């Protein structure tokens, strides 16, 4: 009877440990899925920021179709949408204290991660679609916005800890 009880306790502990590990894996899967959605949005952001920097290199006099005006306008639409989509992941803060006349989506203060995208939107508005000379000086600002966005995003996505989690789960899977 003592052996049966000890065996039962051993299997119960092993089962509880396995259940705990499975819950941890499930939580990690959910987190990775959420981060994957952020990464997808961030990929679109980085593409738009890169596009802005490279639009500065174009001479409007040498462009046929689409014109620099059309490209600039398309980028403004993209950046505006990316800023709004970013608010789904990183909502405004201090909603009740400020800008109460606005709808809740635009109340409060924007998350700092979105600031480089807003800066790029403002830079895009300044792109001269008639003369390239003014645009060459904007390129460094676009690159700066891209670097700032990437640095802030890397803190959020934390790829080094994700790699450590992956290694831990591989070890855990071998134990199961």
CSV table of N, CA and C in Angstrom, one decimal:
chain,number,residue,atom,x,y,z
A,1,UNK,N,0.8,-1.2,0.0
A,1,UNK,CA,0.0,0.0,0.0
A,1,UNK,C,0.9,1.3,0.0
A,2,UNK,N,2.0,1.2,0.7
A,2,UNK,CA,2.9,2.3,0.8
A,2,UNK,C,3.5,2.6,-0.6
A,3,UNK,N,3.9,1.5,-1.3
A,3,UNK,CA,4.5,1.7,-2.6
A,3,UNK,C,3.4,2.3,-3.6
A,4,UNK,N,2.2,1.8,-3.5
A,4,UNK,CA,1.2,2.3,-4.3
A,4,UNK,C,0.9,3.8,-4.1
A,5,UNK,N,0.9,4.2,-2.8
A,5,UNK,CA,0.7,5.6,-2.4
A,5,UNK,C,1.9,6.5,-2.9
A,6,UNK,N,3.1,6.0,-2.7
A,6,UNK,CA,4.3,6.7,-3.2
A,6,UNK,C,4.3,6.9,-4.7
A,7,UNK,N,3.9,5.8,-5.4
A,7,UNK,CA,3.8,5.8,-6.9
A,7,UNK,C,2.7,6.8,-7.3
A,8,UNK,N,1.6,6.8,-6.6
A,8,UNK,CA,0.5,7.7,-6.9
A,8,UNK,C,1.0,9.2,-6.7
A,9,UNK,N,1.7,9.5,-5.6
A,9,UNK,CA,2.2,10.8,-5.4
A,9,UNK,C,3.2,11.2,-6.4
A,10,UNK,N,4.1,10.3,-6.8
A,10,UNK,CA,5.1,10.6,-7.9
A,10,UNK,C,4.4,10.9,-9.2
A,11,UNK,N,3.4,10.2,-9.6
A,11,UNK,CA,2.7,10.4,-10.8
A,11,UNK,C,1.9,11.7,-10.7
A,12,UNK,N,1.4,12.0,-9.6
A,12,UNK,CA,0.6,13.3,-9.4
A,12,UNK,C,1.6,14.5,-9.6
A,13,UNK,N,2.7,14.4,-9.0
A,13,UNK,CA,3.7,15.5,-9.1
A,13,UNK,C,4.2,15.7,-10.5
A,14,UNK,N,4.5,14.5,-11.2
A,14,UNK,CA,4.9,14.6,-12.6
A,14,UNK,C,3.8,15.2,-13.4
A,15,UNK,N,2.6,14.8,-13.2
A,15,UNK,CA,1.4,15.3,-13.9
A,15,UNK,C,1.2,16.8,-13.7
A,16,UNK,N,1.4,17.2,-12.5
A,16,UNK,CA,1.2,18.6,-12.1
A,16,UNK,C,2.4,19.5,-12.8
A,17,UNK,N,3.6,18.9,-12.8
A,17,UNK,CA,4.7,19.6,-13.4
A,17,UNK,C,4.5,19.7,-14.9
A,18,UNK,N,4.0,18.6,-15.5
A,18,UNK,CA,3.8,18.6,-16.9
A,18,UNK,C,2.7,19.6,-17.3
A,19,UNK,N,1.6,19.7,-16.5
A,19,UNK,CA,0.5,20.6,-16.7
A,19,UNK,C,1.0,22.0,-16.6
A,20,UNK,N,1.8,22.3,-15.6
A,20,UNK,CA,2.4,23.6,-15.4
A,20,UNK,C,3.3,24.0,-16.6
A,21,UNK,N,4.1,23.1,-17.1
A,21,UNK,CA,4.9,23.4,-18.3
A,21,UNK,C,4.0,23.6,-19.6
A,22,UNK,N,3.0,22.9,-19.7
A,22,UNK,CA,2.1,23.1,-20.8
A,22,UNK,C,1.4,24.4,-20.8
A,23,UNK,N,1.0,24.8,-19.6
A,23,UNK,CA,0.4,26.2,-19.4
A,23,UNK,C,1.4,27.3,-19.8
A,24,UNK,N,2.7,27.0,-19.4
A,24,UNK,CA,3.7,28.0,-19.7
A,24,UNK,C,3.9,28.1,-21.2
A,25,UNK,N,3.9,27.0,-21.9
A,25,UNK,CA,4.1,26.9,-23.3
A,25,UNK,C,2.9,27.6,-24.0
A,26,UNK,N,1.7,27.4,-23.5
A,26,UNK,CA,0.5,28.0,-24.0
A,26,UNK,C,0.6,29.5,-23.9
A,27,UNK,N,1.0,30.0,-22.7
A,27,UNK,CA,1.1,31.4,-22.5
A,27,UNK,C,2.2,32.0,-23.4
A,28,UNK,N,3.3,31.3,-23.6
A,28,UNK,CA,4.4,31.8,-24.5
A,28,UNK,C,3.9,31.8,-25.9
A,29,UNK,N,3.1,30.9,-26.3
A,29,UNK,CA,2.5,30.9,-27.7
A,29,UNK,C,1.6,32.1,-27.9
A,30,UNK,N,0.8,32.4,-26.9
A,30,UNK,CA,-0.1,33.6,-27.0
A,30,UNK,C,0.7,34.8,-27.1
A,31,UNK,N,1.8,34.9,-26.3
A,31,UNK,CA,2.7,36.1,-26.3
A,31,UNK,C,3.4,36.2,-27.7
A,32,UNK,N,3.9,35.1,-28.2
A,32,UNK,CA,4.5,35.2,-29.5
A,32,UNK,C,3.6,35.6,-30.6
A,33,UNK,N,2.3,35.1,-30.5
A,33,UNK,CA,1.4,35.5,-31.5
A,33,UNK,C,1.1,37.0,-31.5
A,34,UNK,N,0.9,37.5,-30.3
A,34,UNK,CA,0.7,39.0,-30.1
A,34,UNK,C,1.9,39.8,-30.6
A,35,UNK,N,3.1,39.3,-30.3
A,35,UNK,CA,4.3,40.0,-30.7
A,35,UNK,C,4.5,39.9,-32.2
A,36,UNK,N,4.0,38.8,-32.8
A,36,UNK,CA,4.1,38.6,-34.3
A,36,UNK,C,3.2,39.6,-35.0
A,37,UNK,N,2.1,40.0,-34.4
A,37,UNK,CA,1.2,41.0,-34.9
A,37,UNK,C,1.9,42.4,-34.8
A,38,UNK,N,2.6,42.6,-33.7
A,38,UNK,CA,3.3,43.9,-33.6
A,38,UNK,C,4.4,43.9,-34.6
A,39,UNK,N,5.1,42.8,-34.8
A,39,UNK,CA,6.2,42.7,-35.8
A,39,UNK,C,5.7,43.0,-37.2
A,40,UNK,N,4.6,42.4,-37.5
A,40,UNK,CA,4.0,42.7,-38.8
A,40,UNK,C,3.7,44.2,-39.1
A,41,UNK,N,3.1,44.8,-38.1
A,41,UNK,CA,2.9,46.2,-38.1
A,41,UNK,C,4.2,47.0,-38.2
A,42,UNK,N,5.2,46.6,-37.4
A,42,UNK,CA,6.5,47.2,-37.4
A,42,UNK,C,7.2,47.1,-38.7
A,43,UNK,N,7.1,45.9,-39.4
A,43,UNK,CA,7.6,45.7,-40.7
A,43,UNK,C,7.1,46.8,-41.7
A,44,UNK,N,5.8,47.0,-41.6
A,44,UNK,CA,5.2,48.0,-42.5
A,44,UNK,C,5.7,49.4,-42.2
A,45,UNK,N,5.9,49.7,-40.9
A,45,UNK,CA,6.4,51.0,-40.4
A,45,UNK,C,7.8,51.2,-41.0
A,46,UNK,N,8.7,50.2,-40.8
A,46,UNK,CA,10.1,50.3,-41.3
A,46,UNK,C,10.1,50.5,-42.8
A,47,UNK,N,9.2,49.8,-43.5
A,47,UNK,CA,9.2,50.0,-45.0
A,47,UNK,C,8.8,51.5,-45.3
A,48,UNK,N,7.8,52.0,-44.6
A,48,UNK,CA,7.4,53.4,-44.9
A,48,UNK,C,8.5,54.4,-44.5
A,49,UNK,N,9.2,54.1,-43.4
A,49,UNK,CA,10.3,55.0,-43.0
A,49,UNK,C,11.5,55.0,-44.0
A,50,UNK,N,11.7,53.8,-44.5
A,50,UNK,CA,12.8,53.6,-45.5
A,50,UNK,C,12.4,54.3,-46.8
A,51,UNK,N,11.1,54.2,-47.2
A,51,UNK,CA,10.6,54.8,-48.4
A,51,UNK,C,10.7,56.3,-48.3
A,52,UNK,N,10.4,56.9,-47.1
A,52,UNK,CA,10.6,58.3,-46.9
A,52,UNK,C,12.0,58.8,-47.1
A,53,UNK,N,12.9,58.1,-46.6
A,53,UNK,CA,14.4,58.4,-46.7
A,53,UNK,C,14.8,58.4,-48.2
A,54,UNK,N,14.3,57.4,-48.9
A,54,UNK,CA,14.7,57.3,-50.3
A,54,UNK,C,13.9,58.2,-51.2
A,55,UNK,N,12.8,58.7,-50.8
A,55,UNK,CA,12.1,59.7,-51.7
A,55,UNK,C,12.9,61.0,-51.7
A,56,UNK,N,13.7,61.2,-50.7
A,56,UNK,CA,14.5,62.4,-50.6
A,56,UNK,C,15.6,62.4,-51.7
A,57,UNK,N,15.9,61.2,-52.2
A,57,UNK,CA,17.0,61.1,-53.2
A,57,UNK,C,16.5,61.3,-54.6
A,58,UNK,N,15.2,61.3,-54.8
A,58,UNK,CA,14.6,61.5,-56.1
A,58,UNK,C,14.6,62.9,-56.6
A,59,UNK,N,14.9,63.1,-57.8
A,59,UNK,CA,14.8,64.4,-58.4
A,59,UNK,C,13.4,64.5,-59.1
A,60,UNK,N,12.6,65.4,-58.6
A,60,UNK,CA,11.2,65.5,-59.2
A,60,UNK,C,11.2,65.8,-60.7
A,61,UNK,N,12.2,66.5,-61.1
A,61,UNK,CA,12.3,66.8,-62.6
A,61,UNK,C,12.5,65.6,-63.5
A,62,UNK,N,13.0,64.5,-62.9
A,62,UNK,CA,13.4,63.3,-63.7
A,62,UNK,C,12.4,62.2,-63.5
A,63,UNK,N,11.4,62.4,-62.7
A,63,UNK,CA,10.4,61.4,-62.4
A,63,UNK,C,9.2,61.5,-63.4
A,64,UNK,N,8.8,60.4,-64.0
A,64,UNK,CA,7.6,60.4,-64.8
A,64,UNK,C,6.4,60.1,-64.0
A,65,UNK,N,6.1,58.8,-63.9
A,65,UNK,CA,4.9,58.3,-63.2
A,65,UNK,C,5.3,57.2,-62.2
A,66,UNK,N,4.8,57.2,-61.0
A,66,UNK,CA,4.0,58.3,-60.4
A,66,UNK,C,4.9,59.4,-60.0
A,67,UNK,N,4.4,60.6,-60.0
A,67,UNK,CA,5.2,61.8,-59.7
A,67,UNK,C,5.6,61.8,-58.2
A,68,UNK,N,6.5,62.7,-57.9
A,68,UNK,CA,6.9,62.8,-56.5
A,68,UNK,C,5.7,63.2,-55.6
A,69,UNK,N,4.9,64.1,-56.2
A,69,UNK,CA,3.7,64.5,-55.5
A,69,UNK,C,2.8,63.3,-55.1
A,70,UNK,N,2.6,62.4,-56.1
A,70,UNK,CA,1.8,61.2,-55.9
A,70,UNK,C,2.4,60.3,-54.9
A,71,UNK,N,3.7,60.1,-55.0
A,71,UNK,CA,4.4,59.2,-54.1
A,71,UNK,C,4.4,59.8,-52.6
A,72,UNK,N,4.6,61.1,-52.6
A,72,UNK,CA,4.6,61.8,-51.2
A,72,UNK,C,3.2,61.6,-50.6
A,73,UNK,N,2.1,61.8,-51.4
A,73,UNK,CA,0.8,61.7,-50.9
A,73,UNK,C,0.5,60.2,-50.4
A,74,UNK,N,0.9,59.3,-51.2
A,74,UNK,CA,0.7,57.8,-50.9
A,74,UNK,C,1.5,57.5,-49.5
A,75,UNK,N,2.7,58.1,-49.4
A,75,UNK,CA,3.4,57.8,-48.1
A,75,UNK,C,2.7,58.5,-46.9
A,76,UNK,N,2.2,59.7,-47.1
A,76,UNK,CA,1.4,60.3,-46.1
A,76,UNK,C,0.2,59.5,-45.6
A,77,UNK,N,-0.4,58.9,-46.6
A,77,UNK,CA,-1.6,58.0,-46.3
A,77,UNK,C,-1.1,56.8,-45.5
A,78,UNK,N,0.0,56.2,-46.0
A,78,UNK,CA,0.6,55.0,-45.3
A,78,UNK,C,1.0,55.3,-43.8
A,79,UNK,N,1.7,56.4,-43.7
A,79,UNK,CA,2.2,56.8,-42.3
A,79,UNK,C,1.0,57.1,-41.4
A,80,UNK,N,0.0,57.8,-41.9
A,80,UNK,CA,-1.2,58.1,-41.1
A,80,UNK,C,-1.9,56.8,-40.6
A,81,UNK,N,-2.0,55.9,-41.5
A,81,UNK,CA,-2.6,54.6,-41.2
A,81,UNK,C,-1.8,53.8,-40.2
A,82,UNK,N,-0.5,53.8,-40.4
A,82,UNK,CA,0.4,53.1,-39.5
A,82,UNK,C,0.4,53.7,-38.1
A,83,UNK,N,0.3,55.0,-38.0
A,83,UNK,CA,0.2,55.7,-36.7
A,83,UNK,C,-1.1,55.3,-36.0
A,84,UNK,N,-2.2,55.3,-36.7
A,84,UNK,CA,-3.5,54.9,-36.2
A,84,UNK,C,-3.5,53.4,-35.8
A,85,UNK,N,-2.9,52.5,-36.6
A,85,UNK,CA,-2.8,51.1,-36.3
A,85,UNK,C,-1.9,50.9,-35.1
A,86,UNK,N,-0.9,51.7,-35.0
A,86,UNK,CA,0.0,51.6,-33.8
A,86,UNK,C,-0.7,51.9,-32.5
A,87,UNK,N,-1.8,52.7,-32.6
A,87,UNK,CA,-2.5,53.0,-31.3
A,87,UNK,C,-3.3,51.8,-30.9
A,88,UNK,N,-3.6,50.8,-31.7
A,88,UNK,CA,-4.2,49.6,-31.3
A,88,UNK,C,-3.3,48.8,-30.3
A,89,UNK,N,-2.0,48.8,-30.6
A,89,UNK,CA,-1.1,48.1,-29.8
A,89,UNK,C,-0.6,49.0,-28.6
A,90,UNK,N,-0.4,50.3,-28.9
A,90,UNK,CA,0.2,51.3,-27.9
A,90,UNK,C,-0.8,52.5,-27.8
A,91,UNK,N,-1.8,52.3,-27.0
A,91,UNK,CA,-2.9,53.3,-26.9
A,91,UNK,C,-2.3,54.6,-26.2
A,92,UNK,N,-3.0,55.7,-26.4
A,92,UNK,CA,-2.7,56.9,-25.8
A,92,UNK,C,-2.8,56.8,-24.3
A,93,UNK,N,-2.0,57.6,-23.6
A,93,UNK,CA,-2.0,57.5,-22.1
A,93,UNK,C,-2.7,58.8,-21.6
A,94,UNK,N,-3.2,58.7,-20.3
A,94,UNK,CA,-3.8,59.8,-19.6
A,94,UNK,C,-5.1,60.3,-20.4
A,95,UNK,N,-5.9,59.4,-20.7
A,95,UNK,CA,-7.1,59.7,-21.5
A,95,UNK,C,-8.1,60.6,-20.9
A,96,UNK,N,-8.3,60.5,-19.6
A,96,UNK,CA,-9.3,61.3,-19.0
A,96,UNK,C,-8.9,62.8,-18.7
A,97,UNK,N,-7.6,63.0,-18.6
A,97,UNK,CA,-7.1,64.3,-18.1
A,97,UNK,C,-7.0,65.3,-19.2
A,98,UNK,N,-6.9,64.9,-20.5
A,98,UNK,CA,-6.5,65.8,-21.5
A,98,UNK,C,-7.4,65.6,-22.8
A,99,UNK,N,-7.6,66.7,-23.5
A,99,UNK,CA,-8.3,66.6,-24.8
A,99,UNK,C,-9.7,65.9,-24.7
A,100,UNK,N,-10.4,66.3,-23.7
A,100,UNK,CA,-11.7,65.6,-23.5
A,100,UNK,C,-12.7,65.9,-24.6
A,101,UNK,N,-12.5,66.9,-25.4
A,101,UNK,CA,-13.4,67.2,-26.6
A,101,UNK,C,-13.1,66.2,-27.7
A,102,UNK,N,-12.1,65.5,-27.7
A,102,UNK,CA,-11.7,64.5,-28.8
A,102,UNK,C,-12.4,63.2,-28.5
A,103,UNK,N,-12.5,62.4,-29.5
A,103,UNK,CA,-12.9,61.0,-29.3
A,103,UNK,C,-11.8,60.2,-28.6
A,104,UNK,N,-12.2,59.2,-27.9
A,104,UNK,CA,-11.2,58.5,-27.0
A,104,UNK,C,-10.0,58.0,-27.7
A,105,UNK,N,-10.1,57.6,-29.0
A,105,UNK,CA,-9.0,57.1,-29.8
A,105,UNK,C,-7.9,58.2,-29.9
A,106,UNK,N,-8.2,59.5,-29.8
A,106,UNK,CA,-7.3,60.5,-29.9
A,106,UNK,C,-7.1,61.4,-28.7
A,107,UNK,N,-7.7,60.9,-27.6
A,107,UNK,CA,-7.5,61.7,-26.3
A,107,UNK,C,-6.2,61.3,-25.6
A,108,UNK,N,-5.7,62.1,-24.8
A,108,UNK,CA,-4.5,61.8,-24.0
A,108,UNK,C,-3.2,62.1,-24.8
A,109,UNK,N,-2.2,61.4,-24.4
A,109,UNK,CA,-0.9,61.6,-25.0
A,109,UNK,C,-0.5,60.3,-25.7
A,110,UNK,N,0.1,60.5,-26.9
A,110,UNK,CA,0.5,59.5,-27.7
A,110,UNK,C,1.7,58.7,-27.1
A,111,UNK,N,1.7,57.4,-27.3
A,111,UNK,CA,2.8,56.5,-26.8
A,111,UNK,C,4.1,57.0,-27.5
A,112,UNK,N,5.2,57.1,-26.8
A,112,UNK,CA,6.4,57.6,-27.4
A,112,UNK,C,6.9,56.7,-28.6
A,113,UNK,N,6.5,55.5,-28.7
A,113,UNK,CA,6.9,54.6,-29.8
A,113,UNK,C,6.4,55.2,-31.1
A,114,UNK,N,5.3,55.9,-31.1
A,114,UNK,CA,4.7,56.4,-32.3
A,114,UNK,C,5.3,57.8,-32.7
A,115,UNK,N,6.1,58.4,-31.8
A,115,UNK,CA,6.6,59.7,-32.2
A,115,UNK,C,7.5,59.7,-33.4
A,116,UNK,N,8.3,58.7,-33.7
A,116,UNK,CA,9.1,58.7,-34.9
A,116,UNK,C,8.2,58.6,-36.2
A,117,UNK,N,7.1,57.9,-36.1
A,117,UNK,CA,6.2,57.9,-37.2
A,117,UNK,C,5.5,59.2,-37.5
A,118,UNK,N,5.2,59.9,-36.4
A,118,UNK,CA,4.6,61.2,-36.5
A,118,UNK,C,5.6,62.2,-37.1
A,119,UNK,N,6.8,62.1,-36.6
A,119,UNK,CA,7.9,62.9,-37.2
A,119,UNK,C,8.1,62.6,-38.7
A,120,UNK,N,8.1,61.4,-39.1
A,120,UNK,CA,8.2,61.0,-40.5
A,120,UNK,C,7.0,61.6,-41.3
A,121,UNK,N,5.8,61.5,-40.7
A,121,UNK,CA,4.7,62.1,-41.4
A,121,UNK,C,4.9,63.6,-41.7
A,122,UNK,N,5.4,64.3,-40.6
A,122,UNK,CA,5.6,65.7,-40.7
A,122,UNK,C,6.7,66.0,-41.8
A,123,UNK,N,7.7,65.2,-41.8
A,123,UNK,CA,8.8,65.3,-42.8
A,123,UNK,C,8.3,65.1,-44.2
A,124,UNK,N,7.4,64.1,-44.3
A,124,UNK,CA,6.8,63.8,-45.6
A,124,UNK,C,6.0,65.0,-46.2
A,125,UNK,N,5.3,65.7,-45.3
A,125,UNK,CA,4.6,66.9,-45.7
A,125,UNK,C,5.5,68.0,-46.2
A,126,UNK,N,6.8,68.0,-45.7
A,126,UNK,CA,7.7,69.0,-46.1
A,126,UNK,C,8.5,68.6,-47.4
A,127,UNK,N,8.3,67.4,-47.9
A,127,UNK,CA,9.0,67.0,-49.1
A,127,UNK,C,8.6,67.9,-50.2
A,128,UNK,N,9.5,68.5,-50.9
A,128,UNK,CA,9.2,69.4,-52.0
A,128,UNK,C,9.1,68.6,-53.3
A,129,UNK,N,7.9,68.6,-53.9
A,129,UNK,CA,7.7,67.7,-55.0
A,129,UNK,C,8.0,68.4,-56.3
A,130,UNK,N,8.6,69.6,-56.2
A,130,UNK,CA,9.0,70.4,-57.4
A,130,UNK,C,10.6,70.5,-57.5
A,131,UNK,N,11.2,70.5,-56.4
A,131,UNK,CA,12.7,70.8,-56.4
A,131,UNK,C,13.4,69.9,-55.4
A,132,UNK,N,14.4,69.1,-55.8
A,132,UNK,CA,15.0,68.1,-55.0
A,132,UNK,C,15.9,68.8,-53.9
A,133,UNK,N,16.5,70.0,-54.1
A,133,UNK,CA,17.5,70.5,-53.3
A,133,UNK,C,17.0,70.6,-51.8
A,134,UNK,N,15.8,70.9,-51.6
A,134,UNK,CA,15.3,71.0,-50.2
A,134,UNK,C,15.2,69.6,-49.5
A,135,UNK,N,15.0,68.6,-50.4
A,135,UNK,CA,14.7,67.3,-49.8
A,135,UNK,C,16.0,66.5,-49.4
A,136,UNK,N,17.1,66.9,-49.9
A,136,UNK,CA,18.3,66.2,-49.5
A,136,UNK,C,18.6,66.4,-48.0
A,137,UNK,N,18.3,67.5,-47.5
A,137,UNK,CA,18.6,67.7,-46.1
A,137,UNK,C,17.6,67.0,-45.2
A,138,UNK,N,16.4,66.5,-45.7
A,138,UNK,CA,15.5,65.8,-44.9
A,138,UNK,C,15.8,64.3,-44.8
A,139,UNK,N,16.7,63.8,-45.6
A,139,UNK,CA,17.0,62.4,-45.6
A,139,UNK,C,17.5,61.9,-44.2
A,140,UNK,N,18.5,62.7,-43.7
A,140,UNK,CA,19.0,62.3,-42.4
A,140,UNK,C,18.0,62.3,-41.3
A,141,UNK,N,17.0,63.2,-41.4
A,141,UNK,CA,15.9,63.2,-40.4
A,141,UNK,C,15.0,61.9,-40.5
A,142,UNK,N,14.8,61.5,-41.8
A,142,UNK,CA,14.0,60.2,-42.0
A,142,UNK,C,14.8,59.1,-41.4
A,143,UNK,N,16.1,59.0,-41.7
A,143,UNK,CA,17.0,57.9,-41.1
A,143,UNK,C,17.0,58.0,-39.6
A,144,UNK,N,17.0,59.2,-39.1
A,144,UNK,CA,17.0,59.3,-37.6
A,144,UNK,C,15.7,58.8,-37.0
A,145,UNK,N,14.6,59.1,-37.7
A,145,UNK,CA,13.3,58.6,-37.2
A,145,UNK,C,13.2,57.0,-37.3
A,146,UNK,N,13.8,56.5,-38.4
A,146,UNK,CA,13.9,55.1,-38.5
A,146,UNK,C,14.7,54.4,-37.4
A,147,UNK,N,15.8,55.0,-37.1
A,147,UNK,CA,16.7,54.4,-36.1
A,147,UNK,C,16.0,54.5,-34.7
A,148,UNK,N,15.4,55.7,-34.5
A,148,UNK,CA,14.7,55.9,-33.2
A,148,UNK,C,13.6,54.9,-33.0
A,149,UNK,N,12.8,54.7,-34.1
A,149,UNK,CA,11.7,53.7,-34.0
A,149,UNK,C,12.2,52.3,-33.8
A,150,UNK,N,13.3,51.9,-34.5
A,150,UNK,CA,13.8,50.6,-34.4
A,150,UNK,C,14.4,50.4,-33.0
A,151,UNK,N,15.0,51.3,-32.4
A,151,UNK,CA,15.6,51.2,-31.0
A,151,UNK,C,14.4,51.0,-30.0
A,152,UNK,N,13.4,51.8,-30.1
A,152,UNK,CA,12.3,51.8,-29.2
A,152,UNK,C,11.5,50.4,-29.4
A,153,UNK,N,11.4,50.0,-30.6
A,153,UNK,CA,10.7,48.8,-30.8
A,153,UNK,C,11.5,47.5,-30.3
A,154,UNK,N,12.8,47.6,-30.5
A,154,UNK,CA,13.6,46.5,-30.0
A,154,UNK,C,13.5,46.3,-28.5
A,155,UNK,N,13.3,47.3,-27.8
A,155,UNK,CA,13.1,47.2,-26.3
A,155,UNK,C,11.8,46.5,-26.0
A,156,UNK,N,10.7,46.8,-26.8
A,156,UNK,CA,9.4,46.2,-26.6
A,156,UNK,C,9.5,44.7,-27.1
A,157,UNK,N,10.0,44.4,-28.2
A,157,UNK,CA,10.0,43.0,-28.7
A,157,UNK,C,11.0,42.2,-28.0
A,158,UNK,N,12.1,42.8,-27.5
A,158,UNK,CA,13.1,42.1,-26.7
A,158,UNK,C,13.5,40.8,-27.3
A,159,UNK,N,14.2,40.8,-28.5
A,159,UNK,CA,14.5,39.6,-29.2
A,159,UNK,C,15.5,38.6,-28.4
A,160,UNK,N,16.3,39.2,-27.6
A,160,UNK,CA,17.3,38.3,-26.8
A,160,UNK,C,16.5,37.5,-25.8
A,161,UNK,N,15.5,38.0,-25.2
A,161,UNK,CA,14.8,37.2,-24.2
A,161,UNK,C,13.9,36.2,-24.9
A,162,UNK,N,13.4,36.5,-26.1
A,162,UNK,CA,12.7,35.6,-26.9
A,162,UNK,C,13.5,34.4,-27.3
A,163,UNK,N,14.8,34.6,-27.6
A,163,UNK,CA,15.7,33.5,-28.0
A,163,UNK,C,16.0,32.7,-26.8
A,164,UNK,N,16.1,33.3,-25.6
A,164,UNK,CA,16.3,32.5,-24.4
A,164,UNK,C,15.1,31.7,-24.0
A,165,UNK,N,13.9,32.2,-24.2
A,165,UNK,CA,12.7,31.5,-24.0
A,165,UNK,C,12.6,30.3,-25.0
A,166,UNK,N,13.0,30.5,-26.2
A,166,UNK,CA,13.0,29.4,-27.2
A,166,UNK,C,13.9,28.3,-26.8
A,167,UNK,N,15.1,28.6,-26.3
A,167,UNK,CA,16.0,27.6,-25.9
A,167,UNK,C,15.5,26.8,-24.7
A,168,UNK,N,14.8,27.5,-23.7
A,168,UNK,CA,14.3,26.9,-22.5
A,168,UNK,C,13.1,26.0,-22.9
A,169,UNK,N,12.3,26.4,-23.9
A,169,UNK,CA,11.2,25.5,-24.3
A,169,UNK,C,11.7,24.3,-25.1
A,170,UNK,N,12.8,24.4,-25.8
A,170,UNK,CA,13.4,23.2,-26.4
A,170,UNK,C,13.8,22.2,-25.4
A,171,UNK,N,14.5,22.7,-24.3
A,171,UNK,CA,14.9,21.8,-23.2
A,171,UNK,C,13.7,21.2,-22.6
A,172,UNK,N,12.7,22.0,-22.3
A,172,UNK,CA,11.5,21.5,-21.7
A,172,UNK,C,10.8,20.4,-22.5
A,173,UNK,N,10.8,20.6,-23.8
A,173,UNK,CA,10.1,19.7,-24.7
A,173,UNK,C,10.8,18.3,-24.6
A,174,UNK,N,12.1,18.3,-24.5
A,174,UNK,CA,12.9,17.1,-24.4
A,174,UNK,C,12.6,16.4,-23.1
A,175,UNK,N,12.3,17.1,-22.1
A,175,UNK,CA,11.9,16.5,-20.8
A,175,UNK,C,10.5,15.9,-20.8
A,176,UNK,N,9.6,16.5,-21.6
A,176,UNK,CA,8.3,15.9,-21.6
A,176,UNK,C,8.3,14.6,-22.3
